[in-house]
PDB file of C-alpha atoms in Angstrom:
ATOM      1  CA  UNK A   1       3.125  18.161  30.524  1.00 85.00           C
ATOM      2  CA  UNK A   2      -0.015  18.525  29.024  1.00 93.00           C
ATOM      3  CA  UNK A   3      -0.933  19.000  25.242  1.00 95.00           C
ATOM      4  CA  UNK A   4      -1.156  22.983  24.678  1.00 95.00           C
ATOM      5  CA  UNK A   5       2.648  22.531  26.902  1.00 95.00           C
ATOM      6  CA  UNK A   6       3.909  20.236  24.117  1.00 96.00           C
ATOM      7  CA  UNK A   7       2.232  23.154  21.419  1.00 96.00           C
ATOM      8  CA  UNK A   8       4.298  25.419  23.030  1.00 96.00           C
ATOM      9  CA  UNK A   9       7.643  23.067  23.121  1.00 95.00           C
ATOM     10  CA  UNK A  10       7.335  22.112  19.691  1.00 96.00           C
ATOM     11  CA  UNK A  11       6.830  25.835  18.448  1.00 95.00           C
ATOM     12  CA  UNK A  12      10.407  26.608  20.350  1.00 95.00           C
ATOM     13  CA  UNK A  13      12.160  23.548  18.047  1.00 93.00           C
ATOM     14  CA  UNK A  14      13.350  23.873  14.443  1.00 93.00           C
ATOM     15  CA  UNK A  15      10.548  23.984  12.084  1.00 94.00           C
ATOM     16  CA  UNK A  16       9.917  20.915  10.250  1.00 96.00           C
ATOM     17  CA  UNK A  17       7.732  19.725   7.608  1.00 98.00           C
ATOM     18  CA  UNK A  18       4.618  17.832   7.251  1.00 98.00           C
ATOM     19  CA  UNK A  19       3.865  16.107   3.739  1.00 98.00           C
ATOM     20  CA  UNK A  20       0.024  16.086   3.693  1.00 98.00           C
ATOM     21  CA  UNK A  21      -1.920  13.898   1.050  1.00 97.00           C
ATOM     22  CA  UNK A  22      -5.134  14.878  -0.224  1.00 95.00           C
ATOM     23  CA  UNK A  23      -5.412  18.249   1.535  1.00 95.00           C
ATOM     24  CA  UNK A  24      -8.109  19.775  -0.800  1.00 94.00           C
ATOM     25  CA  UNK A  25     -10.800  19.968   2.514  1.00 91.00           C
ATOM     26  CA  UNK A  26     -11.818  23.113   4.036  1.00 90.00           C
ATOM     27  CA  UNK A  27     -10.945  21.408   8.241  1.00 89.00           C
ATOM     28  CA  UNK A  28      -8.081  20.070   6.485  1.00 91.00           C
ATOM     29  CA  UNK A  29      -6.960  23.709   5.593  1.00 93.00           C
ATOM     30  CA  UNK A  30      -8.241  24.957   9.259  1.00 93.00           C
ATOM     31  CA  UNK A  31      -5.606  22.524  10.386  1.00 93.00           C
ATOM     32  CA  UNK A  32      -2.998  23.634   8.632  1.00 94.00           C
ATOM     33  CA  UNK A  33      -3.988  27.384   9.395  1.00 95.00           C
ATOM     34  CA  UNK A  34      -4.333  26.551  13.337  1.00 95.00           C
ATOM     35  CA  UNK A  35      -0.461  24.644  13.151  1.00 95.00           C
ATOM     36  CA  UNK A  36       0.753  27.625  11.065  1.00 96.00           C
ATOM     37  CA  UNK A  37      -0.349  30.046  13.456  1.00 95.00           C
ATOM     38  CA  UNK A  38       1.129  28.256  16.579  1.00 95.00           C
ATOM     39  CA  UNK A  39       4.114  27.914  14.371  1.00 95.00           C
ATOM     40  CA  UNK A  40       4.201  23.638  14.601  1.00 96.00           C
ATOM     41  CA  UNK A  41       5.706  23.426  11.156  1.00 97.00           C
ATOM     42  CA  UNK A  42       5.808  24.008   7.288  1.00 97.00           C
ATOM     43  CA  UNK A  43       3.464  21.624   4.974  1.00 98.00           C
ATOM     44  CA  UNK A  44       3.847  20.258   1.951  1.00 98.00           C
ATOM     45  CA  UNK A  45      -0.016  19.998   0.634  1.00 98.00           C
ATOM     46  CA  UNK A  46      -0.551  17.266  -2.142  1.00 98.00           C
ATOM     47  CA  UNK A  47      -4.052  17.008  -3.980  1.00 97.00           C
ATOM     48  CA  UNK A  48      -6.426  19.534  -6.455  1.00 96.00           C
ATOM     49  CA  UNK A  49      -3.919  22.507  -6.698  1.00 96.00           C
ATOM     50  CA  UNK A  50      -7.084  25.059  -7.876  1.00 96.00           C
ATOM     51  CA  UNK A  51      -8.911  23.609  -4.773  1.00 96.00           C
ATOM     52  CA  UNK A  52      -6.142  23.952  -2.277  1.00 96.00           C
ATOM     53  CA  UNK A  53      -5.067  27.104  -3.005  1.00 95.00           C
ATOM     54  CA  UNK A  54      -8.993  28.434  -3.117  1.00 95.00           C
ATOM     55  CA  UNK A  55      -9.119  27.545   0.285  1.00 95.00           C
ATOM     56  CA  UNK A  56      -5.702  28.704   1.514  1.00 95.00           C
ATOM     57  CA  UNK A  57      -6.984  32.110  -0.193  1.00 94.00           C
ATOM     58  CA  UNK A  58     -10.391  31.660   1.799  1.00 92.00           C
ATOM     59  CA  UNK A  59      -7.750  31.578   4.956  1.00 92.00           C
ATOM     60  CA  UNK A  60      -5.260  34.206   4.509  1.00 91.00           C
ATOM     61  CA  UNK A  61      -3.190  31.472   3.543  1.00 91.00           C
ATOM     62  CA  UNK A  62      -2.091  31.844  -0.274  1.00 86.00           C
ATOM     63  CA  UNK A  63       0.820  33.689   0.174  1.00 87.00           C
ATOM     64  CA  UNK A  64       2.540  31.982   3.291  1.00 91.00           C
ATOM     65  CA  UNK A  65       5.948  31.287   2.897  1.00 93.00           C
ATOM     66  CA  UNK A  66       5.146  27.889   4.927  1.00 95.00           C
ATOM     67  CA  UNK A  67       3.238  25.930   2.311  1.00 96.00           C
ATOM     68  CA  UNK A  68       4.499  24.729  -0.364  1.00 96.00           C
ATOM     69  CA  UNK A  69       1.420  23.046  -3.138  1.00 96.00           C
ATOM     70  CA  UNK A  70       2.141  20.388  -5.787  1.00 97.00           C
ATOM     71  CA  UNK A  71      -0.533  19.267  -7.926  1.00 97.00           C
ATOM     72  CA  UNK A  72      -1.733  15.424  -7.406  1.00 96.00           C
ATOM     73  CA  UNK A  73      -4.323  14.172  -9.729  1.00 94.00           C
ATOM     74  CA  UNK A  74      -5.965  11.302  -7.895  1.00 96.00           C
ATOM     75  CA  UNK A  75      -5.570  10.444  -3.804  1.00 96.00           C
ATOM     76  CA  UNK A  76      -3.486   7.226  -4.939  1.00 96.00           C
ATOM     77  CA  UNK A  77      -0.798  10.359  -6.733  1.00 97.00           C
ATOM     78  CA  UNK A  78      -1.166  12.554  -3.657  1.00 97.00           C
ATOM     79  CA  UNK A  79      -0.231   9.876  -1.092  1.00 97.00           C
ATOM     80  CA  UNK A  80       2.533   8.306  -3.083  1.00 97.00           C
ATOM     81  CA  UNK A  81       4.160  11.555  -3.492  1.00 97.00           C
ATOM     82  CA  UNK A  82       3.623  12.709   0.105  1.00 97.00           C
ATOM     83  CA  UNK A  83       5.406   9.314   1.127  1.00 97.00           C
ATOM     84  CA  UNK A  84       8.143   9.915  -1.230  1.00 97.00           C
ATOM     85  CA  UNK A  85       8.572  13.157   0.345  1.00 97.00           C
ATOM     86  CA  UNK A  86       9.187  11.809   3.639  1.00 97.00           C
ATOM     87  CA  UNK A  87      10.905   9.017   2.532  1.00 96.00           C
ATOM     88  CA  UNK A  88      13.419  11.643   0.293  1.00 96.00           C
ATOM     89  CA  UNK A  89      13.883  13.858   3.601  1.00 95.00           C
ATOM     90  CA  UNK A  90      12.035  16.683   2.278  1.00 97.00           C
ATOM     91  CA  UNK A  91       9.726  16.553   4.551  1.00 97.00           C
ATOM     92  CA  UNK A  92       9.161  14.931   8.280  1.00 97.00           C
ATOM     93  CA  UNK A  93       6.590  13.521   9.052  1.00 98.00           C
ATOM     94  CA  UNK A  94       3.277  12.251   6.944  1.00 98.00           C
ATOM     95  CA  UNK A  95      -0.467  13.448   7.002  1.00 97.00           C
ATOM     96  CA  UNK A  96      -3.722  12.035   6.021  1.00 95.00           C
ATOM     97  CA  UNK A  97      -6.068  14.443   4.333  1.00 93.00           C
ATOM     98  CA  UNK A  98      -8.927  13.696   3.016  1.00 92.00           C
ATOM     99  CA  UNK A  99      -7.971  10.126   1.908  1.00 93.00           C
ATOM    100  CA  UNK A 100      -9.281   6.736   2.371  1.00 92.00           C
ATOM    101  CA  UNK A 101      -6.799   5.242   5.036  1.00 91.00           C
ATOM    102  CA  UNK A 102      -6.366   1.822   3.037  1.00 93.00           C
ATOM    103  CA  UNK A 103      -4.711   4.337   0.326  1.00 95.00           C
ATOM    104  CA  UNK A 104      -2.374   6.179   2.214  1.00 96.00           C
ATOM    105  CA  UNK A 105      -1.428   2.958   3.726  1.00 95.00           C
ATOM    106  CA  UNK A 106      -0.982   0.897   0.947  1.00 95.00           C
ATOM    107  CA  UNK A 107       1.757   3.297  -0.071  1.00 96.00           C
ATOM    108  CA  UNK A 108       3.338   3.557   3.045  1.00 96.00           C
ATOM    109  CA  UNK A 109       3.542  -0.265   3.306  1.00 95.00           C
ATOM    110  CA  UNK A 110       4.756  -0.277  -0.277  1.00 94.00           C
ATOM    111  CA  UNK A 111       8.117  -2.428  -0.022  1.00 91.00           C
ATOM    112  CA  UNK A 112      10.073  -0.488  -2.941  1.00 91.00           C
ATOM    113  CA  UNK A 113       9.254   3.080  -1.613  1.00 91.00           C
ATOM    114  CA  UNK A 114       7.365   2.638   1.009  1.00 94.00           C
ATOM    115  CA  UNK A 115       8.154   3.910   5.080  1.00 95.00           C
ATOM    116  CA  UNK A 116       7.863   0.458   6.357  1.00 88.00           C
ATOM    117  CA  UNK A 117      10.547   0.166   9.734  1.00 85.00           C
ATOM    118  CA  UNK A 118       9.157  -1.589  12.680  1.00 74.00           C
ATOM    119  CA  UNK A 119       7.329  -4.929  12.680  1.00 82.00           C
ATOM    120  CA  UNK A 120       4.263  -3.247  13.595  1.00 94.00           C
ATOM    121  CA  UNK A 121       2.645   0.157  12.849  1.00 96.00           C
ATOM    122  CA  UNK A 122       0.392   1.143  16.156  1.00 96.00           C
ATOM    123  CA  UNK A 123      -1.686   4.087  16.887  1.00 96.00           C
ATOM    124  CA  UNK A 124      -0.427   5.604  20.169  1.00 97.00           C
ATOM    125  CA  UNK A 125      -3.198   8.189  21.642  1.00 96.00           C
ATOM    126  CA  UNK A 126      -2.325  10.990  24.235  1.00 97.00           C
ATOM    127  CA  UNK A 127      -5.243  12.245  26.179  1.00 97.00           C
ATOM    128  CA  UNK A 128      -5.271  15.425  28.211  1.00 96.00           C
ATOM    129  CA  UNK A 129      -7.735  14.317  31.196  1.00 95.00           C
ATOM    130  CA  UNK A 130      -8.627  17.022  33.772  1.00 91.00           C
ATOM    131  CA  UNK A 131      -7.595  16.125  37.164  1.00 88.00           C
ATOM    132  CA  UNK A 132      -4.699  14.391  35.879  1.00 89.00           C
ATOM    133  CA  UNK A 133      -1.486  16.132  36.056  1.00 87.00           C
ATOM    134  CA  UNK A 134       0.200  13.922  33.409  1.00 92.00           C
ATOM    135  CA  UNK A 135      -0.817  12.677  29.961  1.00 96.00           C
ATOM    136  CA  UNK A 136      -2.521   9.203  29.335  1.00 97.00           C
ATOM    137  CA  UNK A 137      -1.614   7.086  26.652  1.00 98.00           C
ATOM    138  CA  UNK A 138      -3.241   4.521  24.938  1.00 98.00           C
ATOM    139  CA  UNK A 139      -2.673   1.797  22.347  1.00 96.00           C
ATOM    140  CA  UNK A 140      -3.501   0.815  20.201  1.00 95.00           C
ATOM    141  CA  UNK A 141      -7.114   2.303  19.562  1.00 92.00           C
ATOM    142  CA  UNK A 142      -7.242   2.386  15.655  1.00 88.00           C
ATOM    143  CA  UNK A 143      -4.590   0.032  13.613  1.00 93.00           C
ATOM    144  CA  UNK A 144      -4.010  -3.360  15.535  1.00 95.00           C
ATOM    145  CA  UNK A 145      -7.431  -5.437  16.003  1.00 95.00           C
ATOM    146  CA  UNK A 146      -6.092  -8.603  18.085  1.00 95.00           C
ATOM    147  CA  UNK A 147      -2.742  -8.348  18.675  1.00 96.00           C
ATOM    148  CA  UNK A 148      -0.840 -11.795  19.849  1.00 97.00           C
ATOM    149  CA  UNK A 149       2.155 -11.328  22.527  1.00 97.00           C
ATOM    150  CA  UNK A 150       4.807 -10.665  19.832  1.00 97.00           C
ATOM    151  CA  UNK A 151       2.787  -7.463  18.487  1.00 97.00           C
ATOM    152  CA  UNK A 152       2.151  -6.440  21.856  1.00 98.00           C
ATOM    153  CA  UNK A 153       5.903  -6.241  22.130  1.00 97.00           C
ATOM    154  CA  UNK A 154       6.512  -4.210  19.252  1.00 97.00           C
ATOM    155  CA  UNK A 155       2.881  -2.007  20.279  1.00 97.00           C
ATOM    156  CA  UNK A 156       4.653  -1.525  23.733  1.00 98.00           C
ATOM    157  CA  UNK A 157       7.856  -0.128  22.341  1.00 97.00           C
ATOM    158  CA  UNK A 158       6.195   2.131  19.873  1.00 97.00           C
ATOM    159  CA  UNK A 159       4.162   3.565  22.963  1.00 98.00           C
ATOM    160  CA  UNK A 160       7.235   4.117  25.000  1.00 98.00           C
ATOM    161  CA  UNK A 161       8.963   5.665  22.050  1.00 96.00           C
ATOM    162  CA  UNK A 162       6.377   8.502  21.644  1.00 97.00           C
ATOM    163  CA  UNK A 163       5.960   8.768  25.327  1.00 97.00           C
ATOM    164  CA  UNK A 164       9.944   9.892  25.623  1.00 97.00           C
ATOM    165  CA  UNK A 165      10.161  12.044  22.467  1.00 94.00           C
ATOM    166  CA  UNK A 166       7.843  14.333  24.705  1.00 93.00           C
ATOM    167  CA  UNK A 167       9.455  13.900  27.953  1.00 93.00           C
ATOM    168  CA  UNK A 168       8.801  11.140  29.847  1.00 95.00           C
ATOM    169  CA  UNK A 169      11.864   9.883  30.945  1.00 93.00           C
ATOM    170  CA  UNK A 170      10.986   6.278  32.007  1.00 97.00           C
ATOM    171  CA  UNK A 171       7.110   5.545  30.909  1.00 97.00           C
ATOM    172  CA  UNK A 172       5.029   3.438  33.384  1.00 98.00           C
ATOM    173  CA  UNK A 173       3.134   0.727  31.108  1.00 98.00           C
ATOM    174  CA  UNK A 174       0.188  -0.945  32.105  1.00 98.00           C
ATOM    175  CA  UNK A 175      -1.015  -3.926  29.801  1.00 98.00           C
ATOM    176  CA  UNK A 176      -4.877  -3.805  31.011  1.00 98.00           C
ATOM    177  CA  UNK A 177      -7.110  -6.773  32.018  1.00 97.00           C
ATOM    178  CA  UNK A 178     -10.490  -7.247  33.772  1.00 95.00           C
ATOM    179  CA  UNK A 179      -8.629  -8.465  36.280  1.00 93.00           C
ATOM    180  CA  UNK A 180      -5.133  -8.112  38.584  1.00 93.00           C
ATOM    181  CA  UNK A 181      -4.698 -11.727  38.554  1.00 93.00           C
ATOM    182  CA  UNK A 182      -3.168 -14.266  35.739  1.00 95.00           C
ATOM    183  CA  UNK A 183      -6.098 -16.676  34.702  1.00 96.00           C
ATOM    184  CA  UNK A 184      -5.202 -19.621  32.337  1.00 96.00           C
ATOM    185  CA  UNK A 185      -8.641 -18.479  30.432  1.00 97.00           C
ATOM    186  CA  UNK A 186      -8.180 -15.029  30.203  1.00 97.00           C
ATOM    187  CA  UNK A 187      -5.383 -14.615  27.433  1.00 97.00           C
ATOM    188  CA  UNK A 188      -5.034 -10.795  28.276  1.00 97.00           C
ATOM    189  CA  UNK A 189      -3.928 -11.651  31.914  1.00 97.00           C
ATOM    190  CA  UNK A 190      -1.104 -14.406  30.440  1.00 98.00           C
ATOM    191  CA  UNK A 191       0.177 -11.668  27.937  1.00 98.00           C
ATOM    192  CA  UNK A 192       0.141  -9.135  30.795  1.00 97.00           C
ATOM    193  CA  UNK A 193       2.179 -11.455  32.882  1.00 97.00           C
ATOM    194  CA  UNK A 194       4.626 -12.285  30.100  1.00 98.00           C
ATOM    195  CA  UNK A 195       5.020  -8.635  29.445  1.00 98.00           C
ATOM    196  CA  UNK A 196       6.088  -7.688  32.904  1.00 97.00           C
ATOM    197  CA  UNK A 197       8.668 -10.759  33.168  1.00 97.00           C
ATOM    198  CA  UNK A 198       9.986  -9.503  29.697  1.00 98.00           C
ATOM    199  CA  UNK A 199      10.602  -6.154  31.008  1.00 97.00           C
ATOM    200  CA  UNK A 200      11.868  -7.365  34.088  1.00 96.00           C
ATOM    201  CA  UNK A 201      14.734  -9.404  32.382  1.00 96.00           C
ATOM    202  CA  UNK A 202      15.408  -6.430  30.642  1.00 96.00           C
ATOM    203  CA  UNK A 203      13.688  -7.262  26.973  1.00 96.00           C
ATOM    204  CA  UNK A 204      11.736  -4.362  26.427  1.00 97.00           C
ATOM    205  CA  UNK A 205      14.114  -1.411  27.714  1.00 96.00           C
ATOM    206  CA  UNK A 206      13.443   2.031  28.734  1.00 97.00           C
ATOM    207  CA  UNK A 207       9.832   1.727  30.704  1.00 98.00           C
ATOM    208  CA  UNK A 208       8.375  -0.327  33.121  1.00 98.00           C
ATOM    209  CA  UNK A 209       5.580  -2.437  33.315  1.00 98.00           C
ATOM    210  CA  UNK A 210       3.558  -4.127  35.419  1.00 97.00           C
ATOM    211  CA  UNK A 211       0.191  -5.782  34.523  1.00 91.00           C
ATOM    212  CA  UNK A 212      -2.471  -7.333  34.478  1.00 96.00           C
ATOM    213  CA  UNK A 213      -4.423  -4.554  36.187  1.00 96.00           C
ATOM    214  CA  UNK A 214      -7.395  -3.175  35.537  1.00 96.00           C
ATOM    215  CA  UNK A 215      -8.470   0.186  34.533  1.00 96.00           C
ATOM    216  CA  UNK A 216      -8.623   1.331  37.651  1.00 95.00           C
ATOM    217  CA  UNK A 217      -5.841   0.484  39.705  1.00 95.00           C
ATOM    218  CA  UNK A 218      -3.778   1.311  36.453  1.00 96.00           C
ATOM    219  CA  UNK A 219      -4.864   5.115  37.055  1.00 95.00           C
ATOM    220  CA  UNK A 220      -5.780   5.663  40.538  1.00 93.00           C
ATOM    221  CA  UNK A 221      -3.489   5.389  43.478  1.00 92.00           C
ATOM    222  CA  UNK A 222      -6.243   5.182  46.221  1.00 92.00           C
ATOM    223  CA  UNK A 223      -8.216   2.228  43.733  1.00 93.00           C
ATOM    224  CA  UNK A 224      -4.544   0.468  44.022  1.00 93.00           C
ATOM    225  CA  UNK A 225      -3.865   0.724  47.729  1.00 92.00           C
ATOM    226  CA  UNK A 226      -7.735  -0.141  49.106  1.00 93.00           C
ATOM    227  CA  UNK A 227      -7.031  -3.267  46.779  1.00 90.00           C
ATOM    228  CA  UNK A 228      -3.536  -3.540  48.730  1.00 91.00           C
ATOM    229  CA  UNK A 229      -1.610  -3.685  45.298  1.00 91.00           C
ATOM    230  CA  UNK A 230       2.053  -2.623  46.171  1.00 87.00           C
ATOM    231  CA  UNK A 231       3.369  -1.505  42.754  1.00 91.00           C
ATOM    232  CA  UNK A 232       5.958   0.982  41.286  1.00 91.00           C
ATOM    233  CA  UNK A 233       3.236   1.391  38.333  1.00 95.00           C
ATOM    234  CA  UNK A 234       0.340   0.994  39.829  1.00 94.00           C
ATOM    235  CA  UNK A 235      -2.117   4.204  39.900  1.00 94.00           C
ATOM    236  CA  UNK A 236       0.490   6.080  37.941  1.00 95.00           C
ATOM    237  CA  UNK A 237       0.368   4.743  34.293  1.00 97.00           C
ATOM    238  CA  UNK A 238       1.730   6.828  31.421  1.00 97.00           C
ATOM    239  CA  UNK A 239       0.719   4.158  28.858  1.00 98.00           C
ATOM    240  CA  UNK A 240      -2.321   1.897  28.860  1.00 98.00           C
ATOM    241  CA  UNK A 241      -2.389  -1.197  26.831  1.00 98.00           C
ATOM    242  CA  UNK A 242      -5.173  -2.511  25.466  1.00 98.00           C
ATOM    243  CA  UNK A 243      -6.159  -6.011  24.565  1.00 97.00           C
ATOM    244  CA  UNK A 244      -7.993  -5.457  21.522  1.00 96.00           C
ATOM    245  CA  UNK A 245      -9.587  -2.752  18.705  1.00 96.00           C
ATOM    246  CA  UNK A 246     -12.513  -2.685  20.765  1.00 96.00           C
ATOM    247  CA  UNK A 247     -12.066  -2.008  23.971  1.00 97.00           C
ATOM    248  CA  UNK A 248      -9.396   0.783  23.044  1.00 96.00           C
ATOM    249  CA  UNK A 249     -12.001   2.654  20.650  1.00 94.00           C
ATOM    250  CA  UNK A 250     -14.246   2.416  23.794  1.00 96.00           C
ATOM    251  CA  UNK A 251     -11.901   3.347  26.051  1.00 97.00           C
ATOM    252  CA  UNK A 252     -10.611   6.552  23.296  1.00 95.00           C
ATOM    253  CA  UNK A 253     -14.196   7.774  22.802  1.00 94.00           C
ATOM    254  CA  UNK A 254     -15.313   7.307  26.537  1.00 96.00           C
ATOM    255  CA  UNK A 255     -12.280   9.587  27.364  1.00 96.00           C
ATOM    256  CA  UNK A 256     -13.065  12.001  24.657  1.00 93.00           C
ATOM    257  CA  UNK A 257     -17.335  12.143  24.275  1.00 93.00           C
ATOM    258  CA  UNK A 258     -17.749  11.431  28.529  1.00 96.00           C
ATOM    259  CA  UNK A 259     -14.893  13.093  29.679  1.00 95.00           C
ATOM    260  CA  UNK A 260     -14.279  15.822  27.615  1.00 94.00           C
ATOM    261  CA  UNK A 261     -10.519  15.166  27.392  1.00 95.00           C
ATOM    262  CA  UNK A 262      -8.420  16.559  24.675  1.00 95.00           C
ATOM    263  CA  UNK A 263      -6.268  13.860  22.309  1.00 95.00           C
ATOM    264  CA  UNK A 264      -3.403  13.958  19.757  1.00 95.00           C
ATOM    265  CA  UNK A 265      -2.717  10.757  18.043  1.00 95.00           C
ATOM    266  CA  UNK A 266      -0.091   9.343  16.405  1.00 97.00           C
ATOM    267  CA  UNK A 267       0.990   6.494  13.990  1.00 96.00           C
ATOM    268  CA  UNK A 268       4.548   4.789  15.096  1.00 96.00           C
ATOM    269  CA  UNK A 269       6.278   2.186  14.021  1.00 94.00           C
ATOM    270  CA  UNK A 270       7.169   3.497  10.450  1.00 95.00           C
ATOM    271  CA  UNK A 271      10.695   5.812   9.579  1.00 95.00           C
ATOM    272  CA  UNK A 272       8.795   8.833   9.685  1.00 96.00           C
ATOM    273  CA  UNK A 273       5.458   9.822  12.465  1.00 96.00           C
ATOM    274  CA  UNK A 274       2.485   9.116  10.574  1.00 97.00           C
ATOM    275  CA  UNK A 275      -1.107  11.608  11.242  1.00 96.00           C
ATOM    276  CA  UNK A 276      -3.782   9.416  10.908  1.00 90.00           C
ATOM    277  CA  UNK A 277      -6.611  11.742  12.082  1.00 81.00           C
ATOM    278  CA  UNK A 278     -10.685  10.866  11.190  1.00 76.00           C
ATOM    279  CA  UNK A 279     -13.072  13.518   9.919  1.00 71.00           C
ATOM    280  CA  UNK A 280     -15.131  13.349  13.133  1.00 72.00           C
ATOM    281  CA  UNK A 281     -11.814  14.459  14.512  1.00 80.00           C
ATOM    282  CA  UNK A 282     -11.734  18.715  15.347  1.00 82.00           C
ATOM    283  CA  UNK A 283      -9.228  20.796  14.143  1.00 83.00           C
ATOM    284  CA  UNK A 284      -8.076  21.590  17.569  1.00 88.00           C
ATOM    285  CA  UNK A 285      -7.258  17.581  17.874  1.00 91.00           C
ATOM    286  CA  UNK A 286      -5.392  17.826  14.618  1.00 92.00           C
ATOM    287  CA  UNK A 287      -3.369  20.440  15.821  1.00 94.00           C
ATOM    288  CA  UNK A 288      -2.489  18.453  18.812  1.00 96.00           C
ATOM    289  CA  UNK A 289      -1.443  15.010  16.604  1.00 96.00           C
ATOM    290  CA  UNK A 290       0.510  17.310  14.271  1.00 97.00           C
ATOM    291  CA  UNK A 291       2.150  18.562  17.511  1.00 97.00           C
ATOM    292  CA  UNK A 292       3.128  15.088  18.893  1.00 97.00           C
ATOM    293  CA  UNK A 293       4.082  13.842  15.576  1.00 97.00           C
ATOM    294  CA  UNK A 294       6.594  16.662  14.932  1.00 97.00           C
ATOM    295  CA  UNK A 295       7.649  16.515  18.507  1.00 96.00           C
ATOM    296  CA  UNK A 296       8.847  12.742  17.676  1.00 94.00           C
ATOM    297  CA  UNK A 297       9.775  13.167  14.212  1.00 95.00           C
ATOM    298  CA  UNK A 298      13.341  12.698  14.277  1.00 86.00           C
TER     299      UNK A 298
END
């Protein structure tokens, strides 16, 4: 499956809703309009309620029966009420508009009303590469800066949760290192190592794993066999774990700005998907993390 496949799939399911804080921002709008038109889901748009409905005017948009507007008089109002939404059931999954993402977070995290679930919350990326039949995932790229074993645990089983809301019955995992051997002073091999064993004796379910590899004998099958690694994951990862912040914003950006690959992104980890999109982000990508997060909303 690719990402204009899962467009299509999610279009086919029951309509849900997307409670979107701070939505008074013309791409924000062009978001909305682009996921209305390929019929995605409803929205529930929090913020300026002049503003917002100015621009859904400037879009055709005023009169569609899949908006709904409620007026929010600060971005701290707006994201509070768009988590209360989801965390009510009126409405699926959450959105960041044009909001700081310490706000939005702050309420999600709140413990009275908050969408706290998991341990950890993780950003989970799916990247449309050409020449690759399959989607790529990576985590975490945005939300996790050093993660210790136990977080890479609970980043792992986020991963594989998105990865099987969309189809993929039994997700290949690759926790990456510089290297395809466990050295004492390279921490990313150890948690690698302890990773696969865990999986192995059966603690994380539903994927498999194998690392440490590197980058390229996680993705290519002819890197893996010239460096005679016999592997059932090997070459064919459906998730990529990183080590750190850094090297998955490298490894995001390098996909998107050198290889022109499309991306949807996701927050998991919390009772409802979370879209945690940047402004440098195109509507087109928006559409695609809407997409994703409706397509594992529950």
């Amino acid at each position: 499956m690719n990402l204009d496949q899962l467009v299509k799939k999610v279009a086919e399911q029951p309509t849900k809703t997307v409670a979107l804080a701070s939505a008074a921002d013309q791409e924000v709008i062009e978001a909305v309009h682009k996921a209305i038109d390929k019929q995605l889901a409803s929205f529930i748009l929090y913020g300026d309620q002049n503003e917002i409905e100015q621009m859904l005017d400037d879009h055709g948009l005023f009169q569609s029966t899949f908006i709904k507007v409620v007026q929010a008089r600060s971005d701290q109002e707006a994201s509070r009420a768009a988590v209360m939404a989801v965390r009510n059931g009126e409405a699926d999954v959450l959105m960041k508009g044009m909001v700081s993402t310490s706000v939005i977070l702050k309420e999600v995290l709140n413990k009275e009303y908050g969408l706290r679930k998991g341990k950890v919350l993780s950003h989970i990326a799916a990247f449309d590469v050409q020449g690759y039949e399959r989607l790529i995932f990576v985590t975490d790229s945005g939300m996790n800066i050093a993660p210790d074993l136990t977080q890479k645990v609970e980043i792992v089983k986020n991963a594989v949760y998105i990865a099987k809301s969309i189809g993929v019955t039994l997700p290949k995992v690759v926790p990456l290192a510089a290297v395809e051997v466990v050295n004492p002073a390279m921490q990313a091999t150890l948690d690698a190592s302890a990773l696969t064993q865990m999986n192995n004796r059966g603690q994380i379910a539903d994927c498999i794993i194998d690392g440490p590899l590197a980058l390229d004998n996680a993705i290519s099958v002819e890197a893996a066999e010239h460096k005679g690694i016999k592997s059932e994951v090997a070459g064919k990862a459906d998730i990529l774990l990183v080590p750190s912040i850094e090297v998955g914003n490298a490894l995001y950006k390098s996909l998107v700005y050198f290889a022109n690959a499309k991306v949807g992104g996701v927050i998991a980890g919390a009772k409802a998907p979370i879209v945690l999109t940047s402004r440098a982000d195109s509507a087109q990508s928006k559409v695609y993390s809407i997409a994703l997060a409706v397509s594992s909303a529950k």
